[in-house]
Protein backbone atom coordinates (compact mmCIF):
# COMPACT_ATOMS: atom_id res chain seq x y z
CA UNK A 1 0.00 0.00 0.00
CA UNK A 2 3.02 2.33 0.42
CA UNK A 3 3.20 3.14 -3.28
CA UNK A 4 -0.39 4.34 -3.24
CA UNK A 5 0.50 6.83 -0.53
CA UNK A 6 3.62 8.17 -2.26
CA UNK A 7 1.72 8.34 -5.54
CA UNK A 8 -0.96 10.49 -3.95
CA UNK A 9 1.71 12.64 -2.31
CA UNK A 10 3.27 13.23 -5.72
CA UNK A 11 -0.14 14.11 -7.18
CA UNK A 12 -0.62 16.47 -4.29
CA UNK A 13 2.68 18.31 -4.75
CA UNK A 14 2.00 18.66 -8.46
CA UNK A 15 -1.40 20.08 -7.61
CA UNK A 16 0.11 22.56 -5.13
CA UNK A 17 2.83 23.47 -7.61
CA UNK A 18 0.30 24.20 -10.30
CA UNK A 19 -1.51 26.63 -8.04
CA UNK A 20 1.66 28.41 -6.89
CA UNK A 21 2.59 28.88 -10.56
CA UNK A 22 -0.81 30.28 -11.45
CA UNK A 23 -0.66 32.68 -8.51
CA UNK A 24 2.45 34.30 -9.98
CA UNK A 25 0.62 34.90 -13.25
CA UNK A 26 -2.69 35.98 -11.79
CA UNK A 27 -2.35 37.32 -8.23
CA UNK A 28 -5.34 36.02 -6.27
CA UNK A 29 -7.77 37.83 -3.98
CA UNK A 30 -8.83 36.54 -0.58
CA UNK A 31 -12.07 34.55 -0.60
CA UNK A 32 -13.05 36.02 2.76
CA UNK A 33 -12.34 39.77 2.35
CA UNK A 34 -11.33 40.20 -1.34
CA UNK A 35 -8.01 41.78 -0.38
CA UNK A 36 -5.42 40.97 -3.07
CA UNK A 37 -2.44 38.74 -2.28
CA UNK A 38 -3.63 35.38 -0.97
CA UNK A 39 -6.62 33.13 -1.63
CA UNK A 40 -7.24 32.96 2.10
CA UNK A 41 -5.47 35.72 4.05
CA UNK A 42 -4.09 35.55 7.58
CA UNK A 43 -6.58 38.22 8.79
CA UNK A 44 -9.49 36.06 7.67
CA UNK A 45 -7.88 32.98 9.14
CA UNK A 46 -7.65 34.84 12.46
CA UNK A 47 -11.35 35.75 12.27
CA UNK A 48 -12.67 32.20 11.69
CA UNK A 49 -15.45 31.67 14.23
CA UNK A 50 -14.60 28.41 15.98
CA UNK A 51 -17.58 26.65 17.61
CA UNK A 52 -17.41 27.08 21.38
CA UNK A 53 -16.47 23.96 23.29
CA UNK A 54 -17.90 21.84 24.69
CA UNK A 55 -19.95 20.52 21.79
CA UNK A 56 -22.22 17.47 21.72
CA UNK A 57 -20.01 14.50 20.80
CA UNK A 58 -22.58 13.38 18.21
CA UNK A 59 -24.20 16.41 16.51
CA UNK A 60 -21.40 18.88 17.24
CA UNK A 61 -23.62 21.70 18.55
CA UNK A 62 -22.26 23.81 21.41
CA UNK A 63 -23.75 22.94 24.79
CA UNK A 64 -23.09 23.55 28.49
CA UNK A 65 -21.25 20.31 29.24
CA UNK A 66 -19.37 17.62 27.36
CA UNK A 67 -21.15 14.41 26.31
CA UNK A 68 -24.21 13.69 24.20
CA UNK A 69 -27.01 16.29 24.03
CA UNK A 70 -30.64 15.50 24.87
CA UNK A 71 -31.78 15.64 21.25
CA UNK A 72 -29.15 13.08 20.17
CA UNK A 73 -29.94 10.87 23.17
CA UNK A 74 -33.64 10.92 22.29
CA UNK A 75 -32.99 10.13 18.63
CA UNK A 76 -29.46 9.18 17.72
CA UNK A 77 -28.41 10.44 14.28
CA UNK A 78 -27.18 7.75 11.87
CA UNK A 79 -23.70 9.30 11.63
CA UNK A 80 -21.09 8.64 14.30
CA UNK A 81 -20.23 12.34 14.73
CA UNK A 82 -20.71 15.62 12.91
CA UNK A 83 -18.13 18.37 13.20
CA UNK A 84 -17.73 21.75 11.52
CA UNK A 85 -14.62 23.80 11.09
CA UNK A 86 -16.33 27.17 11.63
CA UNK A 87 -19.55 28.92 12.53
CA UNK A 88 -21.48 29.97 9.39
CA UNK A 89 -20.57 33.66 9.50
CA UNK A 90 -18.01 35.88 7.82
CA UNK A 91 -15.35 35.49 6.61
CA UNK A 92 -16.15 31.80 6.01
CA UNK A 93 -19.65 32.63 4.81
CA UNK A 94 -18.23 34.89 2.08
CA UNK A 95 -15.73 32.24 1.07
CA UNK A 96 -18.43 29.57 0.71
CA UNK A 97 -20.54 31.96 -1.34
CA UNK A 98 -17.60 32.58 -3.60
CA UNK A 99 -17.02 28.85 -4.07
CA UNK A 100 -20.66 28.34 -4.92
CA UNK A 101 -21.02 31.08 -7.49
CA UNK A 102 -17.54 31.86 -8.78
CA UNK A 103 -15.89 28.47 -9.08
CA UNK A 104 -12.77 29.67 -7.28
CA UNK A 105 -10.90 26.36 -7.33
CA UNK A 106 -7.80 27.87 -5.74
CA UNK A 107 -9.86 29.07 -2.80
CA UNK A 108 -11.24 25.55 -2.37
CA UNK A 109 -7.69 24.29 -2.17
CA UNK A 110 -6.67 26.99 0.35
CA UNK A 111 -9.63 26.17 2.61
CA UNK A 112 -8.93 22.45 2.28
CA UNK A 113 -5.50 23.08 3.87
CA UNK A 114 -7.23 24.56 6.94
CA UNK A 115 -9.74 21.72 7.06
CA UNK A 116 -6.98 19.13 6.79
CA UNK A 117 -5.51 20.45 10.07
CA UNK A 118 -8.92 20.32 11.67
CA UNK A 119 -9.69 16.78 10.49
CA UNK A 120 -6.27 15.47 11.57
CA UNK A 121 -7.03 16.79 15.05
CA UNK A 122 -10.27 14.78 15.15
CA UNK A 123 -8.39 11.49 14.69
CA UNK A 124 -11.26 9.84 12.82
CA UNK A 125 -10.54 6.42 11.26
CA UNK A 126 -11.66 7.40 7.75
CA UNK A 127 -11.16 5.26 4.62
CA UNK A 128 -12.88 7.40 1.99
CA UNK A 129 -14.24 10.95 1.58
CA UNK A 130 -17.60 11.38 -0.15
CA UNK A 131 -19.14 14.80 -0.92
CA UNK A 132 -22.89 15.42 -0.58
CA UNK A 133 -23.96 15.55 -4.23
CA UNK A 134 -26.09 18.12 -6.03
CA UNK A 135 -29.16 16.99 -7.91
CA UNK A 136 -28.76 16.50 -11.66
CA UNK A 137 -30.62 19.69 -12.48
CA UNK A 138 -28.61 21.88 -10.12
CA UNK A 139 -25.37 20.29 -11.27
CA UNK A 140 -26.28 21.14 -14.85
CA UNK A 141 -27.11 24.74 -13.97
CA UNK A 142 -23.96 25.33 -11.91
CA UNK A 143 -21.65 23.01 -13.79
CA UNK A 144 -19.83 21.78 -10.68
CA UNK A 145 -20.40 20.69 -7.09
CA UNK A 146 -18.86 23.35 -4.82
CA UNK A 147 -18.38 20.77 -2.02
CA UNK A 148 -16.03 18.83 -4.29
CA UNK A 149 -13.80 21.88 -4.63
CA UNK A 150 -12.84 21.43 -0.97
CA UNK A 151 -13.40 17.70 -0.54
CA UNK A 152 -11.07 16.67 -3.40
CA UNK A 153 -7.97 18.62 -2.24
CA UNK A 154 -8.81 17.65 1.35
CA UNK A 155 -8.68 13.96 0.40
CA UNK A 156 -5.37 14.57 -1.40
CA UNK A 157 -3.89 16.41 1.59
CA UNK A 158 -4.93 13.63 3.97
CA UNK A 159 -3.88 10.84 1.59
CA UNK A 160 -7.40 9.37 1.72
CA UNK A 161 -9.43 7.97 -1.18
CA UNK A 162 -11.91 10.42 -2.74
CA UNK A 163 -15.16 9.05 -4.17
CA UNK A 164 -17.22 11.89 -5.69
CA UNK A 165 -19.81 9.56 -7.20
CA UNK A 166 -20.35 7.22 -4.25
CA UNK A 167 -23.46 9.12 -3.23
CA UNK A 168 -26.13 10.43 -5.60
CA UNK A 169 -29.54 12.00 -5.36
CA UNK A 170 -32.50 9.99 -6.44
CA UNK A 171 -34.63 13.09 -6.48
CA UNK A 172 -34.22 16.85 -6.34
CA UNK A 173 -34.78 18.66 -3.07
CA UNK A 174 -35.76 22.29 -2.77
CA UNK A 175 -33.99 24.88 -0.69
CA UNK A 176 -34.57 24.07 2.98
CA UNK A 177 -34.42 27.65 4.19
CA UNK A 178 -37.33 28.35 6.55
CA UNK A 179 -38.14 24.69 7.23
CA UNK A 180 -38.19 23.32 10.78
CA UNK A 181 -35.95 20.43 11.81
CA UNK A 182 -38.76 17.90 11.33
CA UNK A 183 -39.78 19.36 7.96
CA UNK A 184 -36.17 19.25 6.82
CA UNK A 185 -35.86 15.64 7.86
CA UNK A 186 -38.99 14.62 5.93
CA UNK A 187 -37.89 16.68 2.97
CA UNK A 188 -34.55 14.93 2.47
CA UNK A 189 -35.52 11.45 3.68
CA UNK A 190 -34.61 8.87 1.02
CA UNK A 191 -33.25 11.63 -1.20
CA UNK A 192 -29.91 9.80 -1.55
CA UNK A 193 -28.54 6.47 -2.67
CA UNK A 194 -25.02 5.12 -2.35
CA UNK A 195 -22.88 2.79 -4.44
CA UNK A 196 -22.19 -0.33 -2.39
CA UNK A 197 -19.12 -1.24 -4.48
CA UNK A 198 -17.40 1.95 -3.32
CA UNK A 199 -18.43 2.17 0.33
CA UNK A 200 -18.93 -1.46 1.40
CA UNK A 201 -17.19 -2.15 4.75
CA UNK A 202 -15.54 1.26 4.69
CA UNK A 203 -15.61 4.09 7.20
CA UNK A 204 -16.87 7.06 5.22
CA UNK A 205 -16.43 10.78 5.80
CA UNK A 206 -19.39 12.50 4.19
CA UNK A 207 -18.83 16.18 3.56
CA UNK A 208 -21.00 19.23 2.92
CA UNK A 209 -20.39 22.98 2.86
CA UNK A 210 -22.92 24.06 5.52
CA UNK A 211 -25.00 22.13 8.07
CA UNK A 212 -28.02 23.55 9.88
CA UNK A 213 -29.96 20.73 11.54
CA UNK A 214 -27.80 18.02 9.99
CA UNK A 215 -30.75 16.44 8.17
CA UNK A 216 -29.00 16.28 4.77
CA UNK A 217 -26.02 14.57 6.41
CA UNK A 218 -28.33 12.18 8.29
CA UNK A 219 -30.07 11.22 5.10
CA UNK A 220 -26.69 10.77 3.34
CA UNK A 221 -25.41 8.64 6.22
CA UNK A 222 -28.52 6.44 6.08
CA UNK A 223 -27.94 5.79 2.38
CA UNK A 224 -24.24 5.01 2.94
CA UNK A 225 -24.96 2.64 5.83
CA UNK A 226 -27.68 0.80 3.97
CA UNK A 227 -25.20 0.28 1.11
CA UNK A 228 -22.79 -1.44 3.47
CA UNK A 229 -20.61 1.34 4.90
CA UNK A 230 -19.10 0.29 8.23
CA UNK A 231 -19.50 3.71 9.83
CA UNK A 232 -20.11 7.30 8.73
CA UNK A 233 -18.57 10.51 10.05
CA UNK A 234 -19.81 13.89 8.85
CA UNK A 235 -17.88 17.10 8.25
CA UNK A 236 -18.96 20.53 7.11
CA UNK A 237 -16.95 23.65 6.50
CA UNK A 238 -19.49 25.68 8.49
CA UNK A 239 -22.35 25.27 10.93
CA UNK A 240 -25.39 27.57 10.91
CA UNK A 241 -26.30 28.20 14.53
CA UNK A 242 -29.31 30.56 14.28
CA UNK A 243 -31.85 27.75 14.52
CA UNK A 244 -30.08 26.23 17.51
CA UNK A 245 -29.74 29.60 19.27
CA UNK A 246 -33.40 30.51 18.79
CA UNK A 247 -34.21 27.41 20.85
CA UNK A 248 -31.52 27.83 23.47
ZN1 LIG B 1 -9.10 37.89 3.82
ZN1 LIG C 1 -26.28 16.30 19.86
CSV table of C-alpha atoms and ligand atoms in Angstrom, one decimal:
chain,number,residue,atom,x,y,z
A,1,UNK,CA,0.0,0.0,0.0
A,2,UNK,CA,3.0,2.3,0.4
A,3,UNK,CA,3.2,3.1,-3.3
A,4,UNK,CA,-0.4,4.3,-3.2
A,5,UNK,CA,0.5,6.8,-0.5
A,6,UNK,CA,3.6,8.2,-2.3
A,7,UNK,CA,1.7,8.3,-5.5
A,8,UNK,CA,-1.0,10.5,-4.0
A,9,UNK,CA,1.7,12.6,-2.3
A,10,UNK,CA,3.3,13.2,-5.7
A,11,UNK,CA,-0.1,14.1,-7.2
A,12,UNK,CA,-0.6,16.5,-4.3
A,13,UNK,CA,2.7,18.3,-4.7
A,14,UNK,CA,2.0,18.7,-8.5
A,15,UNK,CA,-1.4,20.1,-7.6
A,16,UNK,CA,0.1,22.6,-5.1
A,17,UNK,CA,2.8,23.5,-7.6
A,18,UNK,CA,0.3,24.2,-10.3
A,19,UNK,CA,-1.5,26.6,-8.0
A,20,UNK,CA,1.7,28.4,-6.9
A,21,UNK,CA,2.6,28.9,-10.6
A,22,UNK,CA,-0.8,30.3,-11.5
A,23,UNK,CA,-0.7,32.7,-8.5
A,24,UNK,CA,2.5,34.3,-10.0
A,25,UNK,CA,0.6,34.9,-13.3
A,26,UNK,CA,-2.7,36.0,-11.8
A,27,UNK,CA,-2.3,37.3,-8.2
A,28,UNK,CA,-5.3,36.0,-6.3
A,29,UNK,CA,-7.8,37.8,-4.0
A,30,UNK,CA,-8.8,36.5,-0.6
A,31,UNK,CA,-12.1,34.5,-0.6
A,32,UNK,CA,-13.0,36.0,2.8
A,33,UNK,CA,-12.3,39.8,2.3
A,34,UNK,CA,-11.3,40.2,-1.3
A,35,UNK,CA,-8.0,41.8,-0.4
A,36,UNK,CA,-5.4,41.0,-3.1
A,37,UNK,CA,-2.4,38.7,-2.3
A,38,UNK,CA,-3.6,35.4,-1.0
A,39,UNK,CA,-6.6,33.1,-1.6
A,40,UNK,CA,-7.2,33.0,2.1
A,41,UNK,CA,-5.5,35.7,4.0
A,42,UNK,CA,-4.1,35.5,7.6
A,43,UNK,CA,-6.6,38.2,8.8
A,44,UNK,CA,-9.5,36.1,7.7
A,45,UNK,CA,-7.9,33.0,9.1
A,46,UNK,CA,-7.7,34.8,12.5
A,47,UNK,CA,-11.3,35.7,12.3
A,48,UNK,CA,-12.7,32.2,11.7
A,49,UNK,CA,-15.4,31.7,14.2
A,50,UNK,CA,-14.6,28.4,16.0
A,51,UNK,CA,-17.6,26.6,17.6
A,52,UNK,CA,-17.4,27.1,21.4
A,53,UNK,CA,-16.5,24.0,23.3
A,54,UNK,CA,-17.9,21.8,24.7
A,55,UNK,CA,-19.9,20.5,21.8
A,56,UNK,CA,-22.2,17.5,21.7
A,57,UNK,CA,-20.0,14.5,20.8
A,58,UNK,CA,-22.6,13.4,18.2
A,59,UNK,CA,-24.2,16.4,16.5
A,60,UNK,CA,-21.4,18.9,17.2
A,61,UNK,CA,-23.6,21.7,18.5
A,62,UNK,CA,-22.3,23.8,21.4
A,63,UNK,CA,-23.7,22.9,24.8
A,64,UNK,CA,-23.1,23.5,28.5
A,65,UNK,CA,-21.2,20.3,29.2
A,66,UNK,CA,-19.4,17.6,27.4
A,67,UNK,CA,-21.2,14.4,26.3
A,68,UNK,CA,-24.2,13.7,24.2
A,69,UNK,CA,-27.0,16.3,24.0
A,70,UNK,CA,-30.6,15.5,24.9
A,71,UNK,CA,-31.8,15.6,21.3
A,72,UNK,CA,-29.1,13.1,20.2
A,73,UNK,CA,-29.9,10.9,23.2
A,74,UNK,CA,-33.6,10.9,22.3
A,75,UNK,CA,-33.0,10.1,18.6
A,76,UNK,CA,-29.5,9.2,17.7
A,77,UNK,CA,-28.4,10.4,14.3
A,78,UNK,CA,-27.2,7.7,11.9
A,79,UNK,CA,-23.7,9.3,11.6
A,80,UNK,CA,-21.1,8.6,14.3
A,81,UNK,CA,-20.2,12.3,14.7
A,82,UNK,CA,-20.7,15.6,12.9
A,83,UNK,CA,-18.1,18.4,13.2
A,84,UNK,CA,-17.7,21.7,11.5
A,85,UNK,CA,-14.6,23.8,11.1
A,86,UNK,CA,-16.3,27.2,11.6
A,87,UNK,CA,-19.6,28.9,12.5
A,88,UNK,CA,-21.5,30.0,9.4
A,89,UNK,CA,-20.6,33.7,9.5
A,90,UNK,CA,-18.0,35.9,7.8
A,91,UNK,CA,-15.3,35.5,6.6
A,92,UNK,CA,-16.2,31.8,6.0
A,93,UNK,CA,-19.7,32.6,4.8
A,94,UNK,CA,-18.2,34.9,2.1
A,95,UNK,CA,-15.7,32.2,1.1
A,96,UNK,CA,-18.4,29.6,0.7
A,97,UNK,CA,-20.5,32.0,-1.3
A,98,UNK,CA,-17.6,32.6,-3.6
A,99,UNK,CA,-17.0,28.8,-4.1
A,100,UNK,CA,-20.7,28.3,-4.9
A,101,UNK,CA,-21.0,31.1,-7.5
A,102,UNK,CA,-17.5,31.9,-8.8
A,103,UNK,CA,-15.9,28.5,-9.1
A,104,UNK,CA,-12.8,29.7,-7.3
A,105,UNK,CA,-10.9,26.4,-7.3
A,106,UNK,CA,-7.8,27.9,-5.7
A,107,UNK,CA,-9.9,29.1,-2.8
A,108,UNK,CA,-11.2,25.5,-2.4
A,109,UNK,CA,-7.7,24.3,-2.2
A,110,UNK,CA,-6.7,27.0,0.4
A,111,UNK,CA,-9.6,26.2,2.6
A,112,UNK,CA,-8.9,22.4,2.3
A,113,UNK,CA,-5.5,23.1,3.9
A,114,UNK,CA,-7.2,24.6,6.9
A,115,UNK,CA,-9.7,21.7,7.1
A,116,UNK,CA,-7.0,19.1,6.8
A,117,UNK,CA,-5.5,20.5,10.1
A,118,UNK,CA,-8.9,20.3,11.7
A,119,UNK,CA,-9.7,16.8,10.5
A,120,UNK,CA,-6.3,15.5,11.6
A,121,UNK,CA,-7.0,16.8,15.0
A,122,UNK,CA,-10.3,14.8,15.1
A,123,UNK,CA,-8.4,11.5,14.7
A,124,UNK,CA,-11.3,9.8,12.8
A,125,UNK,CA,-10.5,6.4,11.3
A,126,UNK,CA,-11.7,7.4,7.7
A,127,UNK,CA,-11.2,5.3,4.6
A,128,UNK,CA,-12.9,7.4,2.0
A,129,UNK,CA,-14.2,10.9,1.6
A,130,UNK,CA,-17.6,11.4,-0.1
A,131,UNK,CA,-19.1,14.8,-0.9
A,132,UNK,CA,-22.9,15.4,-0.6
A,133,UNK,CA,-24.0,15.6,-4.2
A,134,UNK,CA,-26.1,18.1,-6.0
A,135,UNK,CA,-29.2,17.0,-7.9
A,136,UNK,CA,-28.8,16.5,-11.7
A,137,UNK,CA,-30.6,19.7,-12.5
A,138,UNK,CA,-28.6,21.9,-10.1
A,139,UNK,CA,-25.4,20.3,-11.3
A,140,UNK,CA,-26.3,21.1,-14.8
A,141,UNK,CA,-27.1,24.7,-14.0
A,142,UNK,CA,-24.0,25.3,-11.9
A,143,UNK,CA,-21.6,23.0,-13.8
A,144,UNK,CA,-19.8,21.8,-10.7
A,145,UNK,CA,-20.4,20.7,-7.1
A,146,UNK,CA,-18.9,23.3,-4.8
A,147,UNK,CA,-18.4,20.8,-2.0
A,148,UNK,CA,-16.0,18.8,-4.3
A,149,UNK,CA,-13.8,21.9,-4.6
A,150,UNK,CA,-12.8,21.4,-1.0
A,151,UNK,CA,-13.4,17.7,-0.5
A,152,UNK,CA,-11.1,16.7,-3.4
A,153,UNK,CA,-8.0,18.6,-2.2
A,154,UNK,CA,-8.8,17.6,1.4
A,155,UNK,CA,-8.7,14.0,0.4
A,156,UNK,CA,-5.4,14.6,-1.4
A,157,UNK,CA,-3.9,16.4,1.6
A,158,UNK,CA,-4.9,13.6,4.0
A,159,UNK,CA,-3.9,10.8,1.6
A,160,UNK,CA,-7.4,9.4,1.7
A,161,UNK,CA,-9.4,8.0,-1.2
A,162,UNK,CA,-11.9,10.4,-2.7
A,163,UNK,CA,-15.2,9.0,-4.2
A,164,UNK,CA,-17.2,11.9,-5.7
A,165,UNK,CA,-19.8,9.6,-7.2
A,166,UNK,CA,-20.3,7.2,-4.2
A,167,UNK,CA,-23.5,9.1,-3.2
A,168,UNK,CA,-26.1,10.4,-5.6
A,169,UNK,CA,-29.5,12.0,-5.4
A,170,UNK,CA,-32.5,10.0,-6.4
A,171,UNK,CA,-34.6,13.1,-6.5
A,172,UNK,CA,-34.2,16.8,-6.3
A,173,UNK,CA,-34.8,18.7,-3.1
A,174,UNK,CA,-35.8,22.3,-2.8
A,175,UNK,CA,-34.0,24.9,-0.7
A,176,UNK,CA,-34.6,24.1,3.0
A,177,UNK,CA,-34.4,27.7,4.2
A,178,UNK,CA,-37.3,28.3,6.6
A,179,UNK,CA,-38.1,24.7,7.2
A,180,UNK,CA,-38.2,23.3,10.8
A,181,UNK,CA,-36.0,20.4,11.8
A,182,UNK,CA,-38.8,17.9,11.3
A,183,UNK,CA,-39.8,19.4,8.0
A,184,UNK,CA,-36.2,19.2,6.8
A,185,UNK,CA,-35.9,15.6,7.9
A,186,UNK,CA,-39.0,14.6,5.9
A,187,UNK,CA,-37.9,16.7,3.0
A,188,UNK,CA,-34.5,14.9,2.5
A,189,UNK,CA,-35.5,11.5,3.7
A,190,UNK,CA,-34.6,8.9,1.0
A,191,UNK,CA,-33.2,11.6,-1.2
A,192,UNK,CA,-29.9,9.8,-1.6
A,193,UNK,CA,-28.5,6.5,-2.7
A,194,UNK,CA,-25.0,5.1,-2.3
A,195,UNK,CA,-22.9,2.8,-4.4
A,196,UNK,CA,-22.2,-0.3,-2.4
A,197,UNK,CA,-19.1,-1.2,-4.5
A,198,UNK,CA,-17.4,1.9,-3.3
A,199,UNK,CA,-18.4,2.2,0.3
A,200,UNK,CA,-18.9,-1.5,1.4
A,201,UNK,CA,-17.2,-2.2,4.8
A,202,UNK,CA,-15.5,1.3,4.7
A,203,UNK,CA,-15.6,4.1,7.2
A,204,UNK,CA,-16.9,7.1,5.2
A,205,UNK,CA,-16.4,10.8,5.8
A,206,UNK,CA,-19.4,12.5,4.2
A,207,UNK,CA,-18.8,16.2,3.6
A,208,UNK,CA,-21.0,19.2,2.9
A,209,UNK,CA,-20.4,23.0,2.9
A,210,UNK,CA,-22.9,24.1,5.5
A,211,UNK,CA,-25.0,22.1,8.1
A,212,UNK,CA,-28.0,23.5,9.9
A,213,UNK,CA,-30.0,20.7,11.5
A,214,UNK,CA,-27.8,18.0,10.0
A,215,UNK,CA,-30.7,16.4,8.2
A,216,UNK,CA,-29.0,16.3,4.8
A,217,UNK,CA,-26.0,14.6,6.4
A,218,UNK,CA,-28.3,12.2,8.3
A,219,UNK,CA,-30.1,11.2,5.1
A,220,UNK,CA,-26.7,10.8,3.3
A,221,UNK,CA,-25.4,8.6,6.2
A,222,UNK,CA,-28.5,6.4,6.1
A,223,UNK,CA,-27.9,5.8,2.4
A,224,UNK,CA,-24.2,5.0,2.9
A,225,UNK,CA,-25.0,2.6,5.8
A,226,UNK,CA,-27.7,0.8,4.0
A,227,UNK,CA,-25.2,0.3,1.1
A,228,UNK,CA,-22.8,-1.4,3.5
A,229,UNK,CA,-20.6,1.3,4.9
A,230,UNK,CA,-19.1,0.3,8.2
A,231,UNK,CA,-19.5,3.7,9.8
A,232,UNK,CA,-20.1,7.3,8.7
A,233,UNK,CA,-18.6,10.5,10.0
A,234,UNK,CA,-19.8,13.9,8.9
A,235,UNK,CA,-17.9,17.1,8.2
A,236,UNK,CA,-19.0,20.5,7.1
A,237,UNK,CA,-17.0,23.7,6.5
A,238,UNK,CA,-19.5,25.7,8.5
A,239,UNK,CA,-22.3,25.3,10.9
A,240,UNK,CA,-25.4,27.6,10.9
A,241,UNK,CA,-26.3,28.2,14.5
A,242,UNK,CA,-29.3,30.6,14.3
A,243,UNK,CA,-31.8,27.7,14.5
A,244,UNK,CA,-30.1,26.2,17.5
A,245,UNK,CA,-29.7,29.6,19.3
A,246,UNK,CA,-33.4,30.5,18.8
A,247,UNK,CA,-34.2,27.4,20.8
A,248,UNK,CA,-31.5,27.8,23.5
B,1,LIG,ZN1,-9.1,37.9,3.8
B,2,LIG,ZN1,-26.3,16.3,19.9
